[in-house]
mmCIF file of C-alpha atoms and ligand atoms in Angstrom:
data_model
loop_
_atom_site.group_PDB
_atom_site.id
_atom_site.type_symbol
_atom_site.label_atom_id
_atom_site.label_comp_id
_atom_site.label_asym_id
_atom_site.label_seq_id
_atom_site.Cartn_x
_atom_site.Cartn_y
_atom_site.Cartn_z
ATOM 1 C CA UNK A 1 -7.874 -21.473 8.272
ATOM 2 C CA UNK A 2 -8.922 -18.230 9.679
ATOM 3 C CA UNK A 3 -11.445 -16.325 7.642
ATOM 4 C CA UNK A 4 -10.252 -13.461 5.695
ATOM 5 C CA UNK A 5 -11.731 -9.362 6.541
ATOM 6 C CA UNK A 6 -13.195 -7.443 3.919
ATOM 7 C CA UNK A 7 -10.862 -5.678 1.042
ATOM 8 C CA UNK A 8 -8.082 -3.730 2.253
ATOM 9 C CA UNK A 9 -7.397 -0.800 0.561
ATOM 10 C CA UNK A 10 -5.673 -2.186 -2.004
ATOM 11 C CA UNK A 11 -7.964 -4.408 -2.970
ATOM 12 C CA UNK A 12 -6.761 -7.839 -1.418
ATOM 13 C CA UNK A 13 -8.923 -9.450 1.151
ATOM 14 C CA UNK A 14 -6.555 -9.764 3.979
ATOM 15 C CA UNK A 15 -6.795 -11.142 7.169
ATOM 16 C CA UNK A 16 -7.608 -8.414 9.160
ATOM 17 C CA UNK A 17 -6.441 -6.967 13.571
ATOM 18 C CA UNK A 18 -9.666 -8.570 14.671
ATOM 19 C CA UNK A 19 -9.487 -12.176 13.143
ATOM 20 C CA UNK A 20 -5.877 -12.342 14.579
ATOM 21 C CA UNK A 21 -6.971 -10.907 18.622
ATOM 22 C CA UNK A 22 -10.271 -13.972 18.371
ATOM 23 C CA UNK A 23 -7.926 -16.264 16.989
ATOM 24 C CA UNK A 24 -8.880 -19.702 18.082
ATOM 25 C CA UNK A 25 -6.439 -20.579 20.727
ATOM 26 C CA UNK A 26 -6.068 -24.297 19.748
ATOM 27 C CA UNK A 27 -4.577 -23.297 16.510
ATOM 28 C CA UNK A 28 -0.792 -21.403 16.782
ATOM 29 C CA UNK A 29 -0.751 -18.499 14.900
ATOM 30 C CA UNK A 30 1.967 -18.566 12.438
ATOM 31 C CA UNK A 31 3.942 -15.615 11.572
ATOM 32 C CA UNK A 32 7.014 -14.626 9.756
ATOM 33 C CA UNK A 33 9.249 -11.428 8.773
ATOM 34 C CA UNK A 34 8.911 -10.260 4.928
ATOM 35 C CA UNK A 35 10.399 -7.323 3.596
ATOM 36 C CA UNK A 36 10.638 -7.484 -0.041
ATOM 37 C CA UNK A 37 7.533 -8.670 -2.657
ATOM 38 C CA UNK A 38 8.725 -12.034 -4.224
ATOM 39 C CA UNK A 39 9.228 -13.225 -0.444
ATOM 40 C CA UNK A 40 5.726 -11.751 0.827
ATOM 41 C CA UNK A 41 4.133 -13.621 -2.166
ATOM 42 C CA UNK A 42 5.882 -16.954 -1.056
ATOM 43 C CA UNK A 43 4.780 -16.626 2.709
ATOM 44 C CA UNK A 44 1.912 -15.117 2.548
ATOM 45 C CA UNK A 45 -0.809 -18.526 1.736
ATOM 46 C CA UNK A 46 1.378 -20.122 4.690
ATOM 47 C CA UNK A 47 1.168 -17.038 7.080
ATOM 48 C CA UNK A 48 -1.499 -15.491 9.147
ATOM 49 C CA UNK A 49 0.423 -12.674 10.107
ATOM 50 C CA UNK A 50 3.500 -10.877 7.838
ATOM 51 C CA UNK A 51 5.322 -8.664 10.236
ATOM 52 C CA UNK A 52 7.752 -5.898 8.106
ATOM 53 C CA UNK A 53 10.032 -6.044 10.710
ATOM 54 C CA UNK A 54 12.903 -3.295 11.292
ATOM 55 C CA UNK A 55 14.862 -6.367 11.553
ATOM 56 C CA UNK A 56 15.714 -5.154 8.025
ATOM 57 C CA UNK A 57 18.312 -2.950 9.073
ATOM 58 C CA UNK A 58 20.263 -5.797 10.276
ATOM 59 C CA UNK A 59 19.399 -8.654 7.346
ATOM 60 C CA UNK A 60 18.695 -6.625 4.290
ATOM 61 C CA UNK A 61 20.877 -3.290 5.033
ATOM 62 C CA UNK A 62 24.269 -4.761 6.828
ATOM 63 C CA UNK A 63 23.475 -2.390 9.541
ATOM 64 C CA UNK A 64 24.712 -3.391 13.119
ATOM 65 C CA UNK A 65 20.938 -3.204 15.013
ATOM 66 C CA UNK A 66 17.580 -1.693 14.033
ATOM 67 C CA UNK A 67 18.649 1.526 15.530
ATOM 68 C CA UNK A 68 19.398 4.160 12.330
ATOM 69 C CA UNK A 69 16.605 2.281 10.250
ATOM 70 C CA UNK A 70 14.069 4.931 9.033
ATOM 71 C CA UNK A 71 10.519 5.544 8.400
ATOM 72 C CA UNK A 72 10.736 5.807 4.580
ATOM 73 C CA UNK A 73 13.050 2.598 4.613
ATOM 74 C CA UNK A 74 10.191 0.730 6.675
ATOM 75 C CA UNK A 75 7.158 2.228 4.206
ATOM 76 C CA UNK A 76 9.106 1.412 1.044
ATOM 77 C CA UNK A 77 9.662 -2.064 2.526
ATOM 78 C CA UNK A 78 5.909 -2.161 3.538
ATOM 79 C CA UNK A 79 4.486 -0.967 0.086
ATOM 80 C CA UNK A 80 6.822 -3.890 -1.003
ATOM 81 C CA UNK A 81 5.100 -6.609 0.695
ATOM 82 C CA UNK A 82 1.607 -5.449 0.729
ATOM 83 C CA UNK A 83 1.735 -5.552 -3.567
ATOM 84 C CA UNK A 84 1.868 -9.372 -3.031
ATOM 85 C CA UNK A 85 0.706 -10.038 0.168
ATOM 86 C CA UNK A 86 -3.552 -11.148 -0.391
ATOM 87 C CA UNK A 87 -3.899 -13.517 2.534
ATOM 88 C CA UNK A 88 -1.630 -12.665 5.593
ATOM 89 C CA UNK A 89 -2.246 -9.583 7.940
ATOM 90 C CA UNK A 90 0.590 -7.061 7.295
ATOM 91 C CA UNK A 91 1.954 -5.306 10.127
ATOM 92 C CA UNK A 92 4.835 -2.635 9.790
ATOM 93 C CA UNK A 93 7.023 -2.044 12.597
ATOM 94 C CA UNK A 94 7.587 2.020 13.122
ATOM 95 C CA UNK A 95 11.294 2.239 13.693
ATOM 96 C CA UNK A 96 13.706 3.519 16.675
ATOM 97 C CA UNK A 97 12.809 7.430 16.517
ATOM 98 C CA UNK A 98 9.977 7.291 15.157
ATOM 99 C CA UNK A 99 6.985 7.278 18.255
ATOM 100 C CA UNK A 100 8.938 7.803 21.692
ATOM 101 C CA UNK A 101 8.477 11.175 22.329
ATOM 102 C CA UNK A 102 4.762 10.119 22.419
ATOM 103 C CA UNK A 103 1.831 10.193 21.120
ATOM 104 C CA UNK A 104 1.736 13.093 19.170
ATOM 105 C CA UNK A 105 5.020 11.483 17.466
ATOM 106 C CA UNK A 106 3.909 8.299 17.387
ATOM 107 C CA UNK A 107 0.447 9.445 15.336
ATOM 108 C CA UNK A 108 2.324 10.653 12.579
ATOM 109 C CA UNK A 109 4.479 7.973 12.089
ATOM 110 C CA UNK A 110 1.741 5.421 12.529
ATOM 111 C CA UNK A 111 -0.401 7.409 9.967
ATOM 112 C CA UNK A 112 2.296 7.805 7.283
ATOM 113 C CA UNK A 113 2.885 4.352 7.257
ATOM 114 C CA UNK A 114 -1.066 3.139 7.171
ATOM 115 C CA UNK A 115 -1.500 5.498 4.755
ATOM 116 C CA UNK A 116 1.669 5.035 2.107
ATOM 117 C CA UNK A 117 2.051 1.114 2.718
ATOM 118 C CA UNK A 118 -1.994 0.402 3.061
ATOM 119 C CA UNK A 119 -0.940 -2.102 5.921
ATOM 120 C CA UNK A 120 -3.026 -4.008 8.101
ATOM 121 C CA UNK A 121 -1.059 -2.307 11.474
ATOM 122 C CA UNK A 122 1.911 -1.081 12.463
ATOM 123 C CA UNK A 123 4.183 -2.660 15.907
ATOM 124 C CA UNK A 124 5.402 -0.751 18.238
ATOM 125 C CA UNK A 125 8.071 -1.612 20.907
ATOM 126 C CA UNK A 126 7.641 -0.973 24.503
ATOM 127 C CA UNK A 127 4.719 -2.083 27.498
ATOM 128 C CA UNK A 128 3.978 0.787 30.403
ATOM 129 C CA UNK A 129 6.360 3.734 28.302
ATOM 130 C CA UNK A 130 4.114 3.960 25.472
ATOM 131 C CA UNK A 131 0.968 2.840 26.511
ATOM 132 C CA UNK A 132 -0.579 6.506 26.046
ATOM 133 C CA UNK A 133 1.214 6.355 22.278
ATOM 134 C CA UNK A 134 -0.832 2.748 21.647
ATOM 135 C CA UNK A 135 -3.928 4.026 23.267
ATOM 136 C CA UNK A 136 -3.896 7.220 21.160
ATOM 137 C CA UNK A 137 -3.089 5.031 17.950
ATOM 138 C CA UNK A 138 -5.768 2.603 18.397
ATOM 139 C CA UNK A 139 -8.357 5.461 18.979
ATOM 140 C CA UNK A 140 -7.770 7.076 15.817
ATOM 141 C CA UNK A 141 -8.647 3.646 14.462
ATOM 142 C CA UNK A 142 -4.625 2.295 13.558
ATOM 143 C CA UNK A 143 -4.151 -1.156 14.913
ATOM 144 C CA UNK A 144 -1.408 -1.602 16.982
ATOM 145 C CA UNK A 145 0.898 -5.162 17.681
ATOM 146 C CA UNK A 146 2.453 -5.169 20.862
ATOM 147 C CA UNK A 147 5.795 -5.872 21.350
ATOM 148 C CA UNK A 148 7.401 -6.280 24.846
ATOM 149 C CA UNK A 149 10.123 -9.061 26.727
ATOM 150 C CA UNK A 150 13.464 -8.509 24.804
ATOM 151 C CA UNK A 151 13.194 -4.777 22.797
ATOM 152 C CA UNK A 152 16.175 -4.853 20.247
ATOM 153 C CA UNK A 153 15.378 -0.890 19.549
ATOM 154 C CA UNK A 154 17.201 -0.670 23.263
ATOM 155 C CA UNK A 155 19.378 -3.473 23.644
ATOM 156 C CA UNK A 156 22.871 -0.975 22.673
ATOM 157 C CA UNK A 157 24.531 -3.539 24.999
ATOM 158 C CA UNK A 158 23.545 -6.932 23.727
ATOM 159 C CA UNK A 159 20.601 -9.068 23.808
ATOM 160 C CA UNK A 160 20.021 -9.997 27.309
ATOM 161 C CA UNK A 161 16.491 -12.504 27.741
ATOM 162 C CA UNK A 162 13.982 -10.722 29.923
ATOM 163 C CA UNK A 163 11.643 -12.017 32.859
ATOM 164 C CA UNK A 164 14.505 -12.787 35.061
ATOM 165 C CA UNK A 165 14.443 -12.599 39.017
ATOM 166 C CA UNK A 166 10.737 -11.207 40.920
ATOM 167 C CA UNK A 167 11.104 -7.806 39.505
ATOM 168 C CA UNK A 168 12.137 -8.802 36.160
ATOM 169 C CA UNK A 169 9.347 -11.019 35.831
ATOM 170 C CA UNK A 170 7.167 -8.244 36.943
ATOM 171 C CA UNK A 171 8.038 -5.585 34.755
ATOM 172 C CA UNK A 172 7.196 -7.948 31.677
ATOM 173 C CA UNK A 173 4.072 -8.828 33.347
ATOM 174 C CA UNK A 174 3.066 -5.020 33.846
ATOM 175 C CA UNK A 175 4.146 -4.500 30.414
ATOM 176 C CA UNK A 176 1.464 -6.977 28.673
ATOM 177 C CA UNK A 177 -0.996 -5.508 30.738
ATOM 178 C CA UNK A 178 -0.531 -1.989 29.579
ATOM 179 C CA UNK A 179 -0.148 -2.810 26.305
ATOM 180 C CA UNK A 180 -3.684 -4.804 26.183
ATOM 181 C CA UNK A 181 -5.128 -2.102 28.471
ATOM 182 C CA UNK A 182 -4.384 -0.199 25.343
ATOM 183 C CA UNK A 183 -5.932 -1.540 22.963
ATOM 184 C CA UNK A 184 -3.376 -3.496 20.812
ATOM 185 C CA UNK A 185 -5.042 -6.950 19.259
ATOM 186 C CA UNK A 186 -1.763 -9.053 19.978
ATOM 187 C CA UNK A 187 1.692 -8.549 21.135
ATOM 188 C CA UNK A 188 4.961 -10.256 20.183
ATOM 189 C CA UNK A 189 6.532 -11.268 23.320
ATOM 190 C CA UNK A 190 10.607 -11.717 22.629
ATOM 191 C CA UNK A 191 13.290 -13.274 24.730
ATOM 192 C CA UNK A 192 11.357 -14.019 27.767
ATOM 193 C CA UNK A 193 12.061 -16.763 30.360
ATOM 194 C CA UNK A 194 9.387 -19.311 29.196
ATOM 195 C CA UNK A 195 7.485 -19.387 32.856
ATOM 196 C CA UNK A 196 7.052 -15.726 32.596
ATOM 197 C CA UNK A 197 5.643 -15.922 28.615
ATOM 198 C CA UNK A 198 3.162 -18.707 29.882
ATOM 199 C CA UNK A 199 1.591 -16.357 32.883
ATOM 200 C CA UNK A 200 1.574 -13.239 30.206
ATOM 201 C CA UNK A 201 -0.339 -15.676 27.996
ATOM 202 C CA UNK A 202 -2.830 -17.255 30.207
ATOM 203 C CA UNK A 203 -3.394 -13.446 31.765
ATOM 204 C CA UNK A 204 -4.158 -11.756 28.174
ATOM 205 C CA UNK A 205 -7.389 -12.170 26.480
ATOM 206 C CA UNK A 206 -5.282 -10.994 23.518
ATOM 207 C CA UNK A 207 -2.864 -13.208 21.698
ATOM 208 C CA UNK A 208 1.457 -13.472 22.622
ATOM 209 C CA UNK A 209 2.699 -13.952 18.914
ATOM 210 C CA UNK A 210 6.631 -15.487 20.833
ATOM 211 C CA UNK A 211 10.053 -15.153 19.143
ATOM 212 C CA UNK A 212 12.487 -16.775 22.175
ATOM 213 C CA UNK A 213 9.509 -17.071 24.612
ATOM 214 C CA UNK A 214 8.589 -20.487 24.477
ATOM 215 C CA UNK A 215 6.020 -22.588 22.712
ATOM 216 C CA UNK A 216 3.119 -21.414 25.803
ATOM 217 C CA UNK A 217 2.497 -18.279 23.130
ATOM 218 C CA UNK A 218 -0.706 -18.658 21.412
ATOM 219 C CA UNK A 219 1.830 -18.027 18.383
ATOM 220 C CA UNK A 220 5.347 -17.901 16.912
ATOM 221 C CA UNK A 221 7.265 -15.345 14.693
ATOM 222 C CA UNK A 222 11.071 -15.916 13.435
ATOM 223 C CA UNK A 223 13.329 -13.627 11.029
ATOM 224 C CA UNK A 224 12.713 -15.341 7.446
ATOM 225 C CA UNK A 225 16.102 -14.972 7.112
ATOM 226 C CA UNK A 226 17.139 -16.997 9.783
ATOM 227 C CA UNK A 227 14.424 -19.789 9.038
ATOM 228 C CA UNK A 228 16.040 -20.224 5.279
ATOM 229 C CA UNK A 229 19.679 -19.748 6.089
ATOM 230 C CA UNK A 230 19.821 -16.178 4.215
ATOM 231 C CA UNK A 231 21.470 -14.109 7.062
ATOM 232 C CA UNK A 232 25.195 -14.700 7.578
ATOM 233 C CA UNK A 233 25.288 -12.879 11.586
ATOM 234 C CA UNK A 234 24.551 -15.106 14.531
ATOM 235 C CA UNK A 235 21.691 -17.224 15.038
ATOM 236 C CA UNK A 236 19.767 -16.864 18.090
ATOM 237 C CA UNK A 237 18.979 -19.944 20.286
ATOM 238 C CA UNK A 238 15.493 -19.531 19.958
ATOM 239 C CA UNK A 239 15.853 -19.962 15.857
ATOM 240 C CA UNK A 240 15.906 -22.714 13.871
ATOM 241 C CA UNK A 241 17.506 -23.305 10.162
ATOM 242 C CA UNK A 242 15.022 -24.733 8.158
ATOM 243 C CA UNK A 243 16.916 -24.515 4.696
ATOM 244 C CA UNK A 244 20.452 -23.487 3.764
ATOM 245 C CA UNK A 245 19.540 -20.490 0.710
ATOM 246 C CA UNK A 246 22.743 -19.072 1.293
ATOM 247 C CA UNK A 247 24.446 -22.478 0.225
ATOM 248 C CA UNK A 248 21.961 -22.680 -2.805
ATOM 249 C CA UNK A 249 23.045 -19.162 -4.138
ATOM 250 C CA UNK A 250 26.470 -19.815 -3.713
ATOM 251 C CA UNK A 251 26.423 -23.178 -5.461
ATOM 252 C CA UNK A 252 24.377 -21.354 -8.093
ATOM 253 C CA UNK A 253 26.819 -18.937 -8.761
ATOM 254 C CA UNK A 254 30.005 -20.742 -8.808
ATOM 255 C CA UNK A 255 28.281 -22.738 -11.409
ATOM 256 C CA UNK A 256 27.548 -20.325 -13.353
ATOM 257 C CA UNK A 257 30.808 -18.598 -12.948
ATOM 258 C CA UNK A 258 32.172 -21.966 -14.511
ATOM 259 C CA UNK A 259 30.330 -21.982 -16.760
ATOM 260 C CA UNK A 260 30.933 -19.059 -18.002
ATOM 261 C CA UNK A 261 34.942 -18.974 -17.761
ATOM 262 C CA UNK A 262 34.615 -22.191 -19.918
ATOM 263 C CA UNK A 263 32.333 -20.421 -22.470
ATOM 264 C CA UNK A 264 29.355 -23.051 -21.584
ATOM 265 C CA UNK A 265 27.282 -20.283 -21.157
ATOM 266 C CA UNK A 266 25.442 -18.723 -23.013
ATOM 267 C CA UNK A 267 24.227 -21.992 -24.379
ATOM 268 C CA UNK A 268 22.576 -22.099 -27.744
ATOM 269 C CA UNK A 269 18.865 -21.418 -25.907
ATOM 270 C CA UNK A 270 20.133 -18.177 -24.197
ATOM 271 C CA UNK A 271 21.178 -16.467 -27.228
ATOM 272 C CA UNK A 272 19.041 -14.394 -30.588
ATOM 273 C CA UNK A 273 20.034 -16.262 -33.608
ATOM 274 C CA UNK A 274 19.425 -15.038 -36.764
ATOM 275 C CA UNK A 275 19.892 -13.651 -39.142
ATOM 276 C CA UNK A 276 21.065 -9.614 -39.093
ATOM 277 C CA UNK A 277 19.086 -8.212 -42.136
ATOM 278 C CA UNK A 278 20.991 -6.882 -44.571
ATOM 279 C CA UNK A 279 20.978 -3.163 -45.779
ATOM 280 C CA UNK A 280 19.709 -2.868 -49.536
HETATM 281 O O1 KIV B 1 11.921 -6.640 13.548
HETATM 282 C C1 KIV B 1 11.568 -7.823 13.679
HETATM 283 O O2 KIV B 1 11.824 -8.678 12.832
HETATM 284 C C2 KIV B 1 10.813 -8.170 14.874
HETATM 285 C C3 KIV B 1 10.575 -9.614 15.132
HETATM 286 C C4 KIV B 1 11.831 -10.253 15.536
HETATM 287 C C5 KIV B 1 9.483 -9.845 16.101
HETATM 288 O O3 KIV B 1 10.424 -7.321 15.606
#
C-alpha cells in the first residue's frame, strides 16, 4: 500500500500527485470514477486514485457526451467525493470549455476547482495543444493528470481508438511527451492500440493510468458505473461488468412495489405505535 501525504486541506490524509508519479511500477495502480459521496466512501480504501470524471454528464446527467457538462456541475461533484474520500488521491476533471483557450483560461478553472472541491488535482484532456495550459498549471503549484489517446471532449463523431497507422501512432507518442515535458505526475492514456500504450509507457518516467489501452499501463481506470452494471448506454470493449446493480435495484423495487400493493408493507417494525395522547 502506498503511503499516504500529509493532511489535505480538509483534513484527510490523502494520497497525494507525488506518491502516485514514484509509484512502484510492480504494483498497478488502481483507479476508478466517483462522483457522488456514499460511492467515494466505498472506493476509496480500494483505490489509489478517485478520478471525478466528466463522464458524469453521460452516467449521472442522461446527457449524450461530456460536452455541455459545467464547471460548477464538476466542483459540486468534487466537493461530493472529497467529504468521504480519506485514502484515494482525488482528481477532478475540468470540463469541455473550461481551459482551451489556454492558459490564462485554464488557471481559473483549475483554481476554482482546487480551491471549492479541496482536490488532490484536476485532469485535463489533450497532449501538444495544451501543453503551455499544463505547464502554467503545474507552476502555480495545481497538479495536473494527463489525459491523451482517445479524448471524448472531441470525439462529436464517435469513439474511434487512437495510435493507428505511423502517424497516428506518432501523434499519441508526441502527445505523452508534451504532457510529461509539462509537468503532469501521470496521464490516463484512453483507447489506444495496445503496442502504442506499451512504447508511451516504457518512454515516460511518469505513470499511463489506461482505460482501453491495454494492461502494459503502469495502471487502470474504468467508469464505476460500468464496473457495477449502473449505466444502461453501451459498454465499451475495453470494460468489464463486475456486478449487475441495476438488476439489484430493480428487483428491490418491484418487491417493494408488491409489497406494498398487497399492504405487506409497512410491516409492524416500520410503523409509530402508540398511543395518541389524549386532550384533557
Ligand atoms: O471522465 C472520465 O470518466 C474519464 C475516464 C474515462 C478516464 O476521463
Amino acid at each position: 500500500m502506498q503511503q499516504n501525504a500529509p493532511a489535505s486541506a480538509d483534513g484527510a490524509t490523502r494520497i497525494g500527485p507525488d506518491k502516485i508519479r514514484n509509484a512502484d511500477p510492480a504494483r498497478p495502480l488502481v483507479c476508478l470514477t466517483a462522483y457522488t459521496a456514499p460511492v467515494a466512501a466505498y472506493l476509496d480504501p480500494i483505490c489509489d486514485l478517485l478520478l471525478v470524471g466528466d463522464s458524469l454528464g453521460m452516467v449521472i446527467y442522461g446527457m449524450d457526451g461530456t460536452v455541455g457538462v459545467t464547471l460548477d456541475m464538476m466542483i459540486a461533484h468534487g466537493r461530493a467525493v472529497t467529504r468521504r474520500a480519506r485514502h484515494a488521491c482525488v482528481v477532478v476533471d475540468l470540463p469541455a470549455g473550461t481551459y482551451e483557450d489556454g492558459p490564462e483560461q485554464a488557471l481559473a478553472s483549475a483554481r476554482r476547482v482546487m480551491a471549492e472541491t479541496g482536490a488532490e488535482a484536476v485532469k485535463l484532456e489533450g497532449g501538444v495543444a495544451i501543453e503551455a495550459s499544463i505547464a502554467a498549471l503545474v507552476t502555480d503549484g495545481i497538479p495536473v493528470l494527463g489525459h491523451i489517446g482517445l479524448l471524448p471532449q472531441q470525439a462529436e463523431n464517435g469513439f474511434r481508438i487512437q495510435g493507428r497507422g505511423e502517424d497516428g501512432a506518432r501523434q499519441v507518442m508526441e502527445d505523452a511527451l508534451a504532457v510529461e515535458r509539462a509537468g503532469a505526475f501521470a496521464t490516463v492514456i484512453e483507447g489506444t492500440l495496445e503496442p502504442v500504450a506499451r512504447s508511451i509507457t516504457e518512454a515516460l518516467s511518469i505513470p499511463t493510468i489506461g482505460i482501453g489501452a491495454s494492461a502494459a499501463c503502469d495502471g487502470q481506470i474504468l467508469v464505476t458505473d460500468d464496473l457495477v452494471g449502473l449505466y444502461d448506454g453501451h459498454l465499451p470493449k475495453f470494460a468489464e461488468r463486475y456486478a449487475d446493480l441495476a438488476g439489484t435495484i430493480r428487483e428491490a423495487a418491484q418487491r417493494w412495489a408488491d409489497d406494498v400493493r398487497t399492504r405487506a408493507f409497512p410491516g409492524q417494525d416500520n410503523i409509530y405505535a402508540g398511543t395518541p395522547a389524549t386532550k384533557e
